[in-house]
Short mmCIF file of C-alpha atoms and ligand atoms in Angstrom, two decimals:
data_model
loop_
_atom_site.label_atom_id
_atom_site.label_comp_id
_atom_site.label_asym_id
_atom_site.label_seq_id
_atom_site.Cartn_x
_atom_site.Cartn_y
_atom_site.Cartn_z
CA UNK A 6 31.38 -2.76 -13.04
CA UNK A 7 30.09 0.70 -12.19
CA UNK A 8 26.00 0.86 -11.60
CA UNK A 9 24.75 0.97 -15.21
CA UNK A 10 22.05 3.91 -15.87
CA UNK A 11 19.79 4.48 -18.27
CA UNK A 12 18.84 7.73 -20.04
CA UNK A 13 16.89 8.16 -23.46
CA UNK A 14 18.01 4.55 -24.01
CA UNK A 15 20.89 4.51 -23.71
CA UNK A 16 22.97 2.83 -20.50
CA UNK A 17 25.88 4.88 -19.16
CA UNK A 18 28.20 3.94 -16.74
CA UNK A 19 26.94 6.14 -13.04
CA UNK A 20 30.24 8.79 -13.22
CA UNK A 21 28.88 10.10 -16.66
CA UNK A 22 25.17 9.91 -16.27
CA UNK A 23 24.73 13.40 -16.96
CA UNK A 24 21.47 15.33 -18.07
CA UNK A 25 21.72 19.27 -19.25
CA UNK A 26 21.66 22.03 -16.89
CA UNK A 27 19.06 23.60 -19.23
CA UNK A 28 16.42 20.47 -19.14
CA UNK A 29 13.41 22.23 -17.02
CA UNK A 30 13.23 19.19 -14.56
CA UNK A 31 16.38 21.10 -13.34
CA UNK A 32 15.60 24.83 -13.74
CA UNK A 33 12.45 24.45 -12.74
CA UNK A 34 11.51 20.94 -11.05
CA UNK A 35 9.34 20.15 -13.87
CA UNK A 36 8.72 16.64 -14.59
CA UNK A 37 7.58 13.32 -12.39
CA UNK A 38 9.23 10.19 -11.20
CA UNK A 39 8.69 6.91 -9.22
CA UNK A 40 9.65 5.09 -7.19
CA UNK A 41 9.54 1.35 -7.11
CA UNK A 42 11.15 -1.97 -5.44
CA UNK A 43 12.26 -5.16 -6.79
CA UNK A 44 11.69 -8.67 -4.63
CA UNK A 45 13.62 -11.42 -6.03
CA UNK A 46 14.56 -9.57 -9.25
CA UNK A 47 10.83 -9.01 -9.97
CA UNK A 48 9.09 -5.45 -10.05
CA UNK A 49 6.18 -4.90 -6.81
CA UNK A 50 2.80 -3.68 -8.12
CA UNK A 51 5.26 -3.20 -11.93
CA UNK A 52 1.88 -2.22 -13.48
CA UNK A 53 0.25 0.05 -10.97
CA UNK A 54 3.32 2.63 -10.62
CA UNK A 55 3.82 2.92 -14.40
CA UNK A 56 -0.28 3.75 -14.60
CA UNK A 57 0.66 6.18 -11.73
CA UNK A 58 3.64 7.26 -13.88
CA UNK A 59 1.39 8.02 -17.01
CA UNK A 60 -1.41 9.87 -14.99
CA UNK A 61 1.38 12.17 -13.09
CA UNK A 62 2.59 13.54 -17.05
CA UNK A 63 -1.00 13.49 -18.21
CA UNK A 64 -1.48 15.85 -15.30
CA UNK A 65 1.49 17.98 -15.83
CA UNK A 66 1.00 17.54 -19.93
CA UNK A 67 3.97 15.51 -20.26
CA UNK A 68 4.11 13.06 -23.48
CA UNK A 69 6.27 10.35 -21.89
CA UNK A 70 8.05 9.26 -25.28
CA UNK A 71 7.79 5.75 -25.28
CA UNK A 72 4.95 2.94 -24.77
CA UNK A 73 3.79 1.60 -21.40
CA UNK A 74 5.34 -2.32 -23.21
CA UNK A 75 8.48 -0.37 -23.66
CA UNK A 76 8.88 1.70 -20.01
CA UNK A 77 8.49 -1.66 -18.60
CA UNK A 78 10.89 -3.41 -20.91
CA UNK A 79 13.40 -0.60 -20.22
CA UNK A 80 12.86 -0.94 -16.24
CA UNK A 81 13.37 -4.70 -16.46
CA UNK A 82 16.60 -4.51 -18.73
CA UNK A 83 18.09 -1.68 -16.00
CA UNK A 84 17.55 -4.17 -13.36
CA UNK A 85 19.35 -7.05 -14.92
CA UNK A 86 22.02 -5.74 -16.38
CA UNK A 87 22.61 -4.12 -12.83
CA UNK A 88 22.19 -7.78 -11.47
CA UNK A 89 19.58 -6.17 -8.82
CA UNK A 90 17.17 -8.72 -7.22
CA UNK A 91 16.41 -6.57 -3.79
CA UNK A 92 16.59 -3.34 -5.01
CA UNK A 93 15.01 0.02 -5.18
CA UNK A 94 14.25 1.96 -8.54
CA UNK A 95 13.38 5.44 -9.67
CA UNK A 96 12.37 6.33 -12.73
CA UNK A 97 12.21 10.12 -13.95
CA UNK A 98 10.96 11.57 -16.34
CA UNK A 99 12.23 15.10 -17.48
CA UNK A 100 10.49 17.67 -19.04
CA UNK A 101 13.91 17.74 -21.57
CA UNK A 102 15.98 20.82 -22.72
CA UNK A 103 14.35 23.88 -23.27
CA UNK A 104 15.15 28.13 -22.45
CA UNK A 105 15.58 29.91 -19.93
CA UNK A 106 11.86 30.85 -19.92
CA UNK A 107 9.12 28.81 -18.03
CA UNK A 108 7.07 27.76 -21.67
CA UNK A 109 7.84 24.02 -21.34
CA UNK A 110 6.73 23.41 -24.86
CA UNK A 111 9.89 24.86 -26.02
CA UNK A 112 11.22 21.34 -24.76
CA UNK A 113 10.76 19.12 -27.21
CA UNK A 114 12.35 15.86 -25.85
CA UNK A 115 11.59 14.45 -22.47
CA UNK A 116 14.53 12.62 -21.02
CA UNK A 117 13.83 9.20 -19.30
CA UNK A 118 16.54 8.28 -16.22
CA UNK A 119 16.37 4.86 -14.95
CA UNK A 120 18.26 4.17 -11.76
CA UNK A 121 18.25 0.85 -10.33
CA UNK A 122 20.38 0.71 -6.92
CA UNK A 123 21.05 -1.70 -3.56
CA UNK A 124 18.22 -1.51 -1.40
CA UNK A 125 18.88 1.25 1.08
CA UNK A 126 15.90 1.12 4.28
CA UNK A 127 15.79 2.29 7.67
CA UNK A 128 17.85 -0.06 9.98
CA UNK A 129 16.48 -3.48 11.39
CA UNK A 130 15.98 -2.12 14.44
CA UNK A 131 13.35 0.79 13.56
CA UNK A 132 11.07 -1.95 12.78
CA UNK A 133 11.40 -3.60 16.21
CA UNK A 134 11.53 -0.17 17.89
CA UNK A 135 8.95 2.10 15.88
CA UNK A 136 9.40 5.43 14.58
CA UNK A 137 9.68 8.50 16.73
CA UNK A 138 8.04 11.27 14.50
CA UNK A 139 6.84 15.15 14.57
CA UNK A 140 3.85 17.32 13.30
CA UNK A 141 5.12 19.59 11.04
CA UNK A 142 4.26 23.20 10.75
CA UNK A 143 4.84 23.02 6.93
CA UNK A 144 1.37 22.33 5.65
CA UNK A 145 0.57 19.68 2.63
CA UNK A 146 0.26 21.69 -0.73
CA UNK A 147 -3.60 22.19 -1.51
CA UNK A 148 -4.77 20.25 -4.10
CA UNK A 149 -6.15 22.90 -5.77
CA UNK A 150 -2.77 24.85 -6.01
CA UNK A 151 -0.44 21.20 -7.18
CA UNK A 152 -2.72 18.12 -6.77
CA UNK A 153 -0.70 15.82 -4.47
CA UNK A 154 -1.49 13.07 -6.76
CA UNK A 155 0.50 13.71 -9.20
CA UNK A 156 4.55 12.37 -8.21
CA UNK A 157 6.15 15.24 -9.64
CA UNK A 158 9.77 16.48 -9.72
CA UNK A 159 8.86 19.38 -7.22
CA UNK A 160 9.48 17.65 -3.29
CA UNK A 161 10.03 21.22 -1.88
CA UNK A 162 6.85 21.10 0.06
CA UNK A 163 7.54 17.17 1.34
CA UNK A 164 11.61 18.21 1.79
CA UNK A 165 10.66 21.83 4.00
CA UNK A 166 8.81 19.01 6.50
CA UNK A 167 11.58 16.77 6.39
CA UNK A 168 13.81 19.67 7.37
CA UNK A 169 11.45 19.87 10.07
CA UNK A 170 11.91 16.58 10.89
CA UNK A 171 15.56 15.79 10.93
CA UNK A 172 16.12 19.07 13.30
CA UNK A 173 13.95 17.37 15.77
CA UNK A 174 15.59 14.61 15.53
CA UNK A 175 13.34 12.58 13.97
CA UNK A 176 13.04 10.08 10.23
CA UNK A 177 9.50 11.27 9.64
CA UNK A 178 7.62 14.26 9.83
CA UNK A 179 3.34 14.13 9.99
CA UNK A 180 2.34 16.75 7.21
CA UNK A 181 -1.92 18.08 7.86
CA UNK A 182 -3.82 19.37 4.69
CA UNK A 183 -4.89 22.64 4.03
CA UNK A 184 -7.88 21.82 6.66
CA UNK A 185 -5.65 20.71 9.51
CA UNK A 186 -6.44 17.15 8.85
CA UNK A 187 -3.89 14.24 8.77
CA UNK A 188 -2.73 14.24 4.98
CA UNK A 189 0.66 12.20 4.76
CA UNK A 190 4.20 11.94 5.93
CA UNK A 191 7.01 13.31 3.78
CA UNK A 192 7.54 9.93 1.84
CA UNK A 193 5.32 7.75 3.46
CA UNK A 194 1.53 7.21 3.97
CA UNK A 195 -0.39 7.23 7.35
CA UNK A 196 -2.82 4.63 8.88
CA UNK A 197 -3.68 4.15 13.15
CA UNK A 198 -5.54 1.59 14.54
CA UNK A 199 -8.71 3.08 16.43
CA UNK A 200 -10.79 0.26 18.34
CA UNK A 201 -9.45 -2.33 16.23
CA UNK A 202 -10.15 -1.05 13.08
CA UNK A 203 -7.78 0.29 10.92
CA UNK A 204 -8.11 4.08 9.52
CA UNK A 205 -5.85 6.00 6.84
CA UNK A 206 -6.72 9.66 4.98
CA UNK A 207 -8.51 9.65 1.43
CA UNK A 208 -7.16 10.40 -1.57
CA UNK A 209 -9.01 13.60 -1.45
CA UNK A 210 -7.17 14.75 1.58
CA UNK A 211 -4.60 16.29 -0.48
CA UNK A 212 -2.03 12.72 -0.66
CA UNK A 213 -0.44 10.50 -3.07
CA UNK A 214 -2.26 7.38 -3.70
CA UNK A 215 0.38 5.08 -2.32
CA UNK A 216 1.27 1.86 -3.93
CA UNK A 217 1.35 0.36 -0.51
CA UNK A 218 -1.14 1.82 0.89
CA UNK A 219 -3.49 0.63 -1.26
CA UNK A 220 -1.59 -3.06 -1.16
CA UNK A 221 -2.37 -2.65 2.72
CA UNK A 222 -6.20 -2.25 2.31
CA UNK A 223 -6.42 -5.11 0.31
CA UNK A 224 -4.51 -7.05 3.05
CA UNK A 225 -6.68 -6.11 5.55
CA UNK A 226 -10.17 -6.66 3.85
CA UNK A 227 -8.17 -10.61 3.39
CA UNK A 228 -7.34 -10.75 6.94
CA UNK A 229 -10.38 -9.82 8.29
CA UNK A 230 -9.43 -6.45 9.59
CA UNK A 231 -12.55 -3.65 8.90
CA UNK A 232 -9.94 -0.92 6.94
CA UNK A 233 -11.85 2.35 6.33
CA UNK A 234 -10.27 5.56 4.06
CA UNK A 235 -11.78 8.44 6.53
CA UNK A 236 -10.13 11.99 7.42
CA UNK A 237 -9.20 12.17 10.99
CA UNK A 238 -7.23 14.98 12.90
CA UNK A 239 -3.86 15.04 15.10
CA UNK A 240 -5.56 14.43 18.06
CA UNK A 241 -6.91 10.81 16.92
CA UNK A 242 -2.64 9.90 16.33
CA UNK A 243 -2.34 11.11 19.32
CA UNK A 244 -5.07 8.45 20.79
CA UNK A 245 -4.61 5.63 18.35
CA UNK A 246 -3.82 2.50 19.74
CA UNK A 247 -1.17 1.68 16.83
CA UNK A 248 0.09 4.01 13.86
CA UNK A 249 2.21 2.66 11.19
CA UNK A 250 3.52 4.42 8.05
CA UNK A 251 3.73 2.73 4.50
CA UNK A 252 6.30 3.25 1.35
CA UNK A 253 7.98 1.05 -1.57
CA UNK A 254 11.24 1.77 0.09
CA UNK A 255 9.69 1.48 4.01
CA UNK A 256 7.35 -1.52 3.25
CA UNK A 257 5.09 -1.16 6.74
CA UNK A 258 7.06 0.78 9.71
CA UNK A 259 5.44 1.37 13.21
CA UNK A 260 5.27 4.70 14.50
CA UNK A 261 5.34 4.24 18.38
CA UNK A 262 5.49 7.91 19.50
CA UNK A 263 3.77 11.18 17.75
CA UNK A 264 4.96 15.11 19.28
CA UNK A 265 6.23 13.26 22.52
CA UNK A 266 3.08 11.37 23.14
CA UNK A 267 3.34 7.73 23.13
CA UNK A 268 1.13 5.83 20.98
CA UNK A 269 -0.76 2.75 22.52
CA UNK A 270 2.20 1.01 24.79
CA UNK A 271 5.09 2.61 22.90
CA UNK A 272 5.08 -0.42 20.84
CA UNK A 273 5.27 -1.87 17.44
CA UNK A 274 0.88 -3.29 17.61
CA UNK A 275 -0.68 -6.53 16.32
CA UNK A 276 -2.60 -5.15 13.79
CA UNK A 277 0.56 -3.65 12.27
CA UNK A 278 2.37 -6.89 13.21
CA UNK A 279 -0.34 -9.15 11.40
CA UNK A 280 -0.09 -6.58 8.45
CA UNK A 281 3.72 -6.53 8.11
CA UNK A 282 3.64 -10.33 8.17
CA UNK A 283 0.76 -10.51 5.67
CA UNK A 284 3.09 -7.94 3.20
CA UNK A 285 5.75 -10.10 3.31
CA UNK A 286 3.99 -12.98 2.42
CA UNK A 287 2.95 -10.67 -0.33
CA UNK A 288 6.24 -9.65 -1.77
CA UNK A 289 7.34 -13.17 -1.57
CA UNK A 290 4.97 -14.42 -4.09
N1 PXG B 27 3.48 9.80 0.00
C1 PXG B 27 4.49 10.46 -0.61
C2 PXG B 27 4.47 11.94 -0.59
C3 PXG B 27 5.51 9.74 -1.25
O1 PXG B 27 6.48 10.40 -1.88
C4 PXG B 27 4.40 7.68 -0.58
C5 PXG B 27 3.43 8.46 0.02
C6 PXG B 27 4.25 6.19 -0.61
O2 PXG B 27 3.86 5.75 -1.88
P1 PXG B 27 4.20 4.28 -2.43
O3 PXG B 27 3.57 4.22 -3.76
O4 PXG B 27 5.70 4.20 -2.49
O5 PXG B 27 3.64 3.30 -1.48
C7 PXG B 27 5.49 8.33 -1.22
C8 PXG B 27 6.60 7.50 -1.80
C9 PXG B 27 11.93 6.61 -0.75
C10 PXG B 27 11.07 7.60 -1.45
O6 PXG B 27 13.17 6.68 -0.93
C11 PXG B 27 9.70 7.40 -1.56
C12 PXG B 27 8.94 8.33 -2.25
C13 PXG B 27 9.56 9.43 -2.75
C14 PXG B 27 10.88 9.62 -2.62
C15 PXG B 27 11.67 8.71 -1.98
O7 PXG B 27 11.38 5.78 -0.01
N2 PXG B 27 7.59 8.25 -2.46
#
């Protein structure tokens, strides 16, 4: 059976899950989505990225036309019918069909796509190698121009670094704020390891309050590891003893070089070793 997905609830077989070229999350990018991971058929963190989900419309004044009850009853009945226990799912929310014009209050329906695929993450070996990553020159939108917060339909700023990235050759590319300070990576949050404690940007450095990220604080406060939110520049990657990135679809990957300079040994670290571990154990329960 083709993958089953869902729009305005209704489930439609993957070759004719179609949406109108006049919906404004196409003309103009406008609307929000997440992006989530199933473990054994069950949802990660289920609540947290639907409360994400509902402050990302709020933001953009998006009604989301359903209940928070039913947007998790519709994610769970997309992943069974799809028979997906280690899977990866994206919900979006359109703004729905409206004019040519920008007014998005001319769309009076917001559509609701629910995809829920095979698991598709970096190769085994990344995680026993570490990423090999690059600055880029494309700078994190300011939060006062399109809060970073909010997981809207508009990735042109985090796709420009990725272009960035892939022509150097690399998966990831490290995107600074509008004050040259570590914000993010194009998909992916940012933490080092300075003298043993472990450091990742705040919120208000212009990021998207991870899922995992903020699954990987709480890890570390458990396992005894001093975890501090604190803005810190290029040149402390550069000197970090360990630097990992964190996503739903990348769980915890090490980062072993940064612009050519090797970080710590040019290997995956404990820290991020002990952490990994300590996520599993987490997505297992
Ligand atoms: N920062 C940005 C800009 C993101 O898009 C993260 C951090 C990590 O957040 P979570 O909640 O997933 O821990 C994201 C994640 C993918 C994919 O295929 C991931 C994201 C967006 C698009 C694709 O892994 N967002």
């Amino acid at each position: 059976m083709s993958l089953q997905i869902y729009i305005d609830g209704k489930f439609y077989d993957k070759e004719n899950a179609k949406i109108s070229v006049f919906d404004h999350g196409v003309l103009y990018g406008d609307g929000v989505f997440e992006g989530l991971r199933s473990y054994n058929g069950k949802v990660f963190r289920l609540e947290q990225h639907i409360d994400r989900l509902w402050d990302s419309a709020k933001s953009i004044a998006l009604d989301i036309p359903m209940s928070k009850a039913e947007m998790i009853d519709a994610i769970n009945q997309t992943t069974a019918i799809n028979n997906i226990k280690e899977g990866y799912i994206r919900v979006i929310i359109t703004r729905g069909v409206g004019d040519l014009g920008l007014d998005p209050f001319v769309c009076v329906h917001p559509q609701v796509i629910i995809i829920a695929a095979q698991l598709a993450l970096y190769p085994k070996e990344l995680y026993e190698k570490g990423l090999d990553i690059v600055t880029a020159s494309t700078m994190r939108t300011p939060p006062a121009a399109l809060n970073p917060r909010i997981k809207s339909l508009n990735y042109l700023n985090n796709i420009m670094a990725k272009v960035e990235a892939s022509r150097a050759g690399c998966e990831e590319a490290l995107i600074l704020n509008h004050k040259g300070e570590v914000a993010e990576c194009t998909g992916d949050n940012i933490f080092i390891v300075r003298n043993g404690e472990l450091l990742t940007p705040p919120i208000d450095a212009g990021i998207l309050e991870g899922i995992t990220r903020n699954a990987v604080l709480e890890l570390a406060k458990k396992s005894g590891i001093v975890a501090k939110e604190i803005a810190f520049t290029r040149h402390d990657v550069y000197v970090a003893e360990e630097c990992f990135l964190t996503g739903s679809g990348a769980e915890l990957i090490p980062v072993v070089s940064i612009d050519k300079r090797i970080i710590g040994n040019g290997k995956p670290g404990t820290v991020t070793k002990k952490l990994l571990d300590a996520f599993h154990e987490e997505t297992k329960r």
